[in-house]
Amino acid sequence: MTGPNPDDTLGHLHQASFYGPSIPSNSTPSSRSKDFSAYTILCIAFKMMTIILIIIGIAVVTLWLIFQPQSLKARAVAASLTTFDLSGPGDSILGYNLTVRLTFRNPNAKYNMYYERMQAQAIYNRQLLLATAHFPRMHQPRKSTMPVSMRFLGVENVTGDSAVKRNYGREKGEGFFYVSIRVYTTVRLKMVLIESVKFKPYVDCLLRLPVPTNATSLAAGFTATQCDVRNFS
Ligand SMILES: *[C@@H]1O[C@H](CO)[C@@H](O)[C@H](O)[C@H]1NC(C)=O
Ligand SMILES: *[C@@H]1O[C@H](CO)[C@@H](O)[C@H](O)[C@H]1NC(C)=O
Ligand SMILES: *[C@@H]1O[C@H](CO)[C@@H](O)[C@H](O)[C@H]1NC(C)=O
């Protein structure tokens, strides 16, 4: 006896027909094929969706690489320091009047830049904040340069800040004061209707300003300088 046992085969059939009846026998084949085709369609739909998402992803990354935004560029083109005096008892009051003109360059051929927030600080001797200038929202077309002007005017009590007084004395003797301008911005790029995420670059400019009372330095004047733009990513 090497062939299959006919009784076993029968037994399997019996088993099948035993478990079968829960589904009405006449509708079983069509219902099964319906289930099967619905499942197949779902599978295909899912696969297609995955492929479409991957294609969209690749397209976005490719576009981003092709149209990768370039950082804004900034330059300090003019500055005039008409007052920078230590006065009062013990030379404790620093009075200042500083006008600065920067230019911002949007080097992108595709993107307009929207400055949603912008403020500028003048800082002396690394940590002494002189004043903060606020700007309205601005819009800069692609491939363009715009002036950004600001004035810092006021007095600062520097009692006890011997580092500032020392630095002031040294720079006055050398003929030039060094004041840093930092501009904080929040920008968005826009191409037609597509808007980028927010960037928060900041601009750092170190100004070399002639001492207002030194004729030699005034004659030499202010030298335009390139500013650093950081965090444009
Ligand atoms: C500040 O300096 C500007 C020139 O840059 C001058 O026109 C203005 O009158 C000065 N303001 C004060 C209060 O000294
Ligand atoms: C500057 O500040 C010191 C305390 O830090 C104070 O004693 C002095 O009166 C202030 N000077 C002015 C002109 O406000
Ligand atoms: C004026 O500035 C020059 C440098 O431009 C400097 O050599 C000179 O010492 C300064 N004069 C005074 C009186 O501080």
CSV table of C-alpha atoms and ligand atoms in Angstrom, one decimal:
chain,number,residue,atom,x,y,z
A,1,MET,CA,0.0,0.0,0.0
A,2,THR,CA,1.9,3.0,-1.3
A,3,GLY,CA,-0.9,5.2,-2.8
A,4,PRO,CA,-3.0,7.6,-0.8
A,5,ASN,CA,-5.6,6.1,1.4
A,6,PRO,CA,-8.9,6.7,-0.2
A,7,ASP,CA,-10.5,6.9,3.2
A,8,ASP,CA,-8.1,9.7,4.2
A,9,THR,CA,-9.0,11.7,1.1
A,10,LEU,CA,-12.6,11.2,1.8
A,11,GLY,CA,-11.9,12.2,5.4
A,12,HIS,CA,-10.4,15.5,4.2
A,13,LEU,CA,-13.3,16.1,1.9
A,14,HIS,CA,-15.7,15.4,4.8
A,15,GLN,CA,-13.8,17.8,6.9
A,16,ALA,CA,-13.9,20.5,4.3
A,17,SER,CA,-17.6,20.0,3.8
A,18,PHE,CA,-18.0,20.0,7.6
A,19,TYR,CA,-16.4,23.4,8.0
A,20,GLY,CA,-17.8,24.7,4.8
A,21,PRO,CA,-21.5,25.2,5.6
A,22,SER,CA,-21.1,28.3,7.7
A,23,ILE,CA,-20.9,30.2,4.4
A,24,PRO,CA,-23.9,29.5,2.1
A,25,SER,CA,-22.4,27.1,-0.5
A,26,ASN,CA,-23.9,28.8,-3.6
A,27,SER,CA,-22.4,32.2,-2.8
A,28,THR,CA,-19.0,31.0,-1.6
A,29,PRO,CA,-17.0,31.2,-4.9
A,30,SER,CA,-18.2,34.7,-5.9
A,31,SER,CA,-17.9,36.2,-2.4
A,32,ARG,CA,-14.4,34.8,-2.1
A,33,SER,CA,-13.4,36.3,-5.5
A,34,LYS,CA,-15.0,39.6,-4.5
A,35,ASP,CA,-13.0,39.6,-1.2
A,36,PHE,CA,-9.9,38.7,-3.2
A,37,SER,CA,-10.4,41.5,-5.7
A,38,ALA,CA,-11.1,44.1,-3.1
A,39,TYR,CA,-7.9,43.1,-1.3
A,40,THR,CA,-6.0,43.2,-4.5
A,41,ILE,CA,-7.3,46.6,-5.4
A,42,LEU,CA,-6.4,47.8,-1.9
A,43,CYS,CA,-2.9,46.4,-2.3
A,44,ILE,CA,-2.5,48.1,-5.7
A,45,ALA,CA,-3.8,51.3,-4.4
A,46,PHE,CA,-1.5,51.2,-1.4
A,47,LYS,CA,1.5,50.4,-3.6
A,48,MET,CA,0.6,53.2,-6.0
A,49,MET,CA,0.1,55.7,-3.2
A,50,THR,CA,3.5,54.7,-1.8
A,51,ILE,CA,5.1,55.1,-5.2
A,52,ILE,CA,3.4,58.5,-5.7
A,53,LEU,CA,4.6,59.7,-2.3
A,54,ILE,CA,8.1,58.6,-3.1
A,55,ILE,CA,8.0,60.4,-6.5
A,56,ILE,CA,6.6,63.5,-4.8
A,57,GLY,CA,9.4,63.3,-2.2
A,58,ILE,CA,12.1,62.9,-4.8
A,59,ALA,CA,10.6,65.8,-6.8
A,60,VAL,CA,10.5,68.1,-3.8
A,61,VAL,CA,14.1,67.2,-2.8
A,62,THR,CA,15.2,67.7,-6.5
A,63,LEU,CA,13.5,71.0,-6.7
A,64,TRP,CA,15.0,72.0,-3.4
A,65,LEU,CA,18.4,71.1,-4.6
A,66,ILE,CA,17.9,72.9,-7.9
A,67,PHE,CA,16.4,76.0,-6.4
A,68,GLN,CA,18.3,75.9,-3.2
A,69,PRO,CA,18.0,79.3,-1.6
A,70,GLN,CA,21.1,81.3,-1.3
A,71,SER,CA,21.8,83.3,1.8
A,72,LEU,CA,21.1,87.0,1.9
A,73,LYS,CA,24.2,89.1,1.8
A,74,ALA,CA,24.8,92.3,3.7
A,75,ARG,CA,27.2,95.1,3.5
A,76,ALA,CA,27.8,98.3,5.6
A,77,VAL,CA,28.0,101.0,3.0
A,78,ALA,CA,27.9,104.1,5.1
A,79,ALA,CA,28.1,105.2,8.7
A,80,SER,CA,28.4,108.4,10.5
A,81,LEU,CA,29.2,108.8,14.2
A,82,THR,CA,28.5,112.4,15.1
A,83,THR,CA,28.6,111.9,18.9
A,84,PHE,CA,30.5,109.4,21.0
A,85,ASP,CA,31.3,111.1,24.2
A,86,LEU,CA,32.1,110.1,27.7
A,87,SER,CA,30.9,112.8,30.1
A,88,GLY,CA,29.4,113.4,33.5
A,89,PRO,CA,30.9,112.7,36.9
A,90,GLY,CA,33.7,110.2,36.6
A,91,ASP,CA,33.0,109.9,32.8
A,92,SER,CA,30.1,107.7,33.6
A,93,ILE,CA,27.7,108.7,30.7
A,94,LEU,CA,28.3,107.5,27.2
A,95,GLY,CA,26.3,109.6,24.7
A,96,TYR,CA,26.0,108.4,21.1
A,97,ASN,CA,24.6,109.3,17.8
A,98,LEU,CA,25.3,106.8,15.1
A,99,THR,CA,23.7,106.5,11.7
A,100,VAL,CA,24.3,103.4,9.7
A,101,ARG,CA,23.3,102.4,6.2
A,102,LEU,CA,23.5,98.7,5.3
A,103,THR,CA,22.5,97.1,2.0
A,104,PHE,CA,20.8,93.7,1.9
A,105,ARG,CA,21.2,91.7,-1.2
A,106,ASN,CA,18.7,88.9,-2.2
A,107,PRO,CA,20.9,86.9,-4.6
A,108,ASN,CA,18.2,84.4,-5.4
A,109,ALA,CA,16.9,84.4,-9.0
A,110,LYS,CA,13.7,82.6,-8.0
A,111,TYR,CA,12.7,83.7,-4.6
A,112,ASN,CA,11.3,86.9,-3.2
A,113,MET,CA,12.3,87.5,0.4
A,114,TYR,CA,9.8,88.5,3.0
A,115,TYR,CA,11.2,90.0,6.2
A,116,GLU,CA,8.6,89.2,8.7
A,117,ARG,CA,10.6,90.5,11.6
A,118,MET,CA,13.7,92.6,11.9
A,119,GLN,CA,15.6,94.4,14.5
A,120,ALA,CA,19.0,95.8,14.8
A,121,GLN,CA,21.3,96.3,17.8
A,122,ALA,CA,24.3,98.5,18.2
A,123,ILE,CA,26.9,96.9,20.6
A,124,TYR,CA,30.0,98.5,21.9
A,125,ASN,CA,32.9,96.6,23.4
A,126,ARG,CA,31.3,93.2,22.7
A,127,GLN,CA,28.6,93.4,25.3
A,128,LEU,CA,27.4,96.9,25.9
A,129,LEU,CA,24.0,97.2,24.1
A,130,LEU,CA,23.6,100.8,23.1
A,131,ALA,CA,20.2,100.7,21.4
A,132,THR,CA,17.8,98.6,19.4
A,133,ALA,CA,16.2,99.7,16.1
A,134,HIS,CA,12.9,98.1,14.9
A,135,PHE,CA,11.8,97.7,11.4
A,136,PRO,CA,8.5,97.2,9.7
A,137,ARG,CA,7.8,94.1,7.6
A,138,MET,CA,9.6,94.3,4.3
A,139,HIS,CA,9.5,92.6,1.0
A,140,GLN,CA,12.6,92.3,-1.2
A,141,PRO,CA,12.2,91.1,-4.8
A,142,ARG,CA,14.5,88.5,-6.3
A,143,LYS,CA,17.9,89.6,-7.4
A,144,SER,CA,17.8,92.9,-5.8
A,145,THR,CA,19.6,95.1,-3.3
A,146,MET,CA,17.8,97.3,-0.8
A,147,PRO,CA,19.1,99.9,1.7
A,148,VAL,CA,18.5,99.3,5.4
A,149,SER,CA,19.1,102.4,7.4
A,150,MET,CA,19.1,102.9,11.1
A,151,ARG,CA,20.0,105.4,13.7
A,152,PHE,CA,21.1,104.8,17.3
A,153,LEU,CA,20.8,107.8,19.5
A,154,GLY,CA,20.9,107.9,23.3
A,155,VAL,CA,23.0,107.8,26.5
A,156,GLU,CA,24.2,104.9,28.5
A,157,ASN,CA,25.3,104.9,32.1
A,158,VAL,CA,28.6,103.2,32.2
A,159,THR,CA,29.4,103.7,35.9
A,160,GLY,CA,31.5,100.8,37.0
A,161,ASP,CA,32.1,99.4,33.5
A,162,SER,CA,35.8,100.0,33.6
A,163,ALA,CA,36.3,97.7,30.5
A,164,VAL,CA,34.2,100.1,28.4
A,165,LYS,CA,36.1,103.1,29.7
A,166,ARG,CA,39.4,101.5,29.0
A,167,ASN,CA,38.5,100.4,25.5
A,168,TYR,CA,37.0,103.9,24.8
A,169,GLY,CA,40.2,105.6,25.9
A,170,ARG,CA,42.4,103.3,23.8
A,171,GLU,CA,40.2,103.5,20.6
A,172,LYS,CA,39.9,107.3,20.9
A,173,GLY,CA,43.7,107.5,21.0
A,174,GLU,CA,44.0,105.3,17.9
A,175,GLY,CA,41.4,107.4,16.0
A,176,PHE,CA,38.7,104.8,15.4
A,177,PHE,CA,35.8,103.4,17.5
A,178,TYR,CA,34.6,99.9,16.8
A,179,VAL,CA,30.9,99.3,17.0
A,180,SER,CA,29.1,96.1,16.1
A,181,ILE,CA,25.7,96.1,14.4
A,182,ARG,CA,23.7,92.9,14.7
A,183,VAL,CA,20.5,92.6,12.7
A,184,TYR,CA,18.1,89.8,13.7
A,185,THR,CA,15.6,88.8,11.0
A,186,THR,CA,12.9,86.3,10.3
A,187,VAL,CA,12.5,85.7,6.6
A,188,ARG,CA,10.4,83.6,4.3
A,189,LEU,CA,11.2,82.9,0.7
A,190,LYS,CA,8.4,82.9,-1.8
A,191,MET,CA,8.3,81.5,-5.3
A,192,VAL,CA,5.0,82.2,-7.0
A,193,LEU,CA,2.6,80.7,-4.5
A,194,ILE,CA,5.1,78.4,-2.7
A,195,GLU,CA,6.3,79.7,0.6
A,196,SER,CA,9.3,78.4,2.4
A,197,VAL,CA,9.7,77.7,6.1
A,198,LYS,CA,11.0,80.6,8.2
A,199,PHE,CA,14.7,81.3,8.3
A,200,LYS,CA,16.2,83.2,11.1
A,201,PRO,CA,19.5,84.6,9.8
A,202,TYR,CA,21.3,87.3,11.6
A,203,VAL,CA,23.7,89.8,10.2
A,204,ASP,CA,26.9,90.9,12.0
A,205,CYS,CA,28.8,94.0,10.9
A,206,LEU,CA,31.8,95.4,12.6
A,207,LEU,CA,32.0,99.2,11.9
A,208,ARG,CA,35.2,101.1,12.1
A,209,LEU,CA,34.1,104.6,12.9
A,210,PRO,CA,36.3,107.7,12.8
A,211,VAL,CA,36.5,109.4,16.2
A,212,PRO,CA,34.3,112.5,15.6
A,213,THR,CA,36.9,114.9,17.0
A,214,ASN,CA,39.9,113.5,15.2
A,215,ALA,CA,40.4,115.4,11.9
A,216,THR,CA,42.9,112.8,10.5
A,217,SER,CA,40.4,109.9,11.1
A,218,LEU,CA,37.5,111.9,9.8
A,219,ALA,CA,39.5,112.6,6.6
A,220,ALA,CA,40.2,108.9,6.2
A,221,GLY,CA,36.5,108.3,6.7
A,222,PHE,CA,34.4,105.2,7.0
A,223,THR,CA,35.3,102.2,4.9
A,224,ALA,CA,32.5,100.1,3.5
A,225,THR,CA,32.7,96.5,4.8
A,226,GLN,CA,31.1,93.2,4.1
A,227,CYS,CA,28.9,91.8,7.0
A,228,ASP,CA,28.7,88.2,8.0
A,229,VAL,CA,25.3,86.5,7.7
A,230,ARG,CA,24.8,83.5,9.9
A,231,ASN,CA,22.3,80.8,10.4
A,232,PHE,CA,20.7,81.0,7.0
A,233,SER,CA,19.6,77.4,6.8
B,1,LIG,C1,22.6,112.9,15.0
B,1,LIG,O1,23.4,112.9,13.9
B,1,LIG,C2,22.8,113.3,12.7
B,1,LIG,C3,23.8,113.2,11.5
B,1,LIG,O2,24.2,111.9,11.4
B,1,LIG,C4,22.3,114.7,12.8
B,1,LIG,O3,21.6,115.1,11.7
B,1,LIG,C5,21.3,114.8,14.0
B,1,LIG,O4,20.9,116.1,14.2
B,1,LIG,C6,22.1,114.3,15.3
B,1,LIG,N1,21.1,114.3,16.4
B,1,LIG,C7,21.4,114.7,17.6
B,1,LIG,C8,20.3,114.6,18.6
B,1,LIG,O5,22.5,115.1,17.9
B,2,LIG,C1,24.6,105.8,36.9
B,2,LIG,O1,24.4,104.6,37.6
B,2,LIG,C2,24.9,104.7,39.0
B,2,LIG,C3,24.6,103.4,39.7
B,2,LIG,O2,25.0,102.3,38.8
B,2,LIG,C4,24.1,105.8,39.7
B,2,LIG,O3,24.7,106.0,41.0
B,2,LIG,C5,24.3,107.1,38.9
B,2,LIG,O4,23.5,108.1,39.5
B,2,LIG,C6,23.8,106.9,37.5
B,2,LIG,N1,24.1,108.2,36.8
B,2,LIG,C7,23.1,108.8,36.1
B,2,LIG,C8,23.5,110.1,35.4
B,2,LIG,O5,22.0,108.3,35.9
B,3,LIG,C1,43.8,110.7,15.4
B,3,LIG,O1,43.7,109.5,14.6
B,3,LIG,C2,45.0,109.1,14.1
B,3,LIG,C3,44.7,107.8,13.3
B,3,LIG,O2,43.7,108.2,12.3
B,3,LIG,C4,45.9,108.7,15.3
B,3,LIG,O3,47.1,108.3,14.8
B,3,LIG,C5,46.0,109.9,16.2
B,3,LIG,O4,46.8,109.6,17.3
B,3,LIG,C6,44.7,110.5,16.6
B,3,LIG,N1,44.9,111.8,17.3
B,3,LIG,C7,44.5,112.0,18.5
B,3,LIG,C8,44.7,113.3,19.1
B,3,LIG,O5,44.0,111.1,19.2
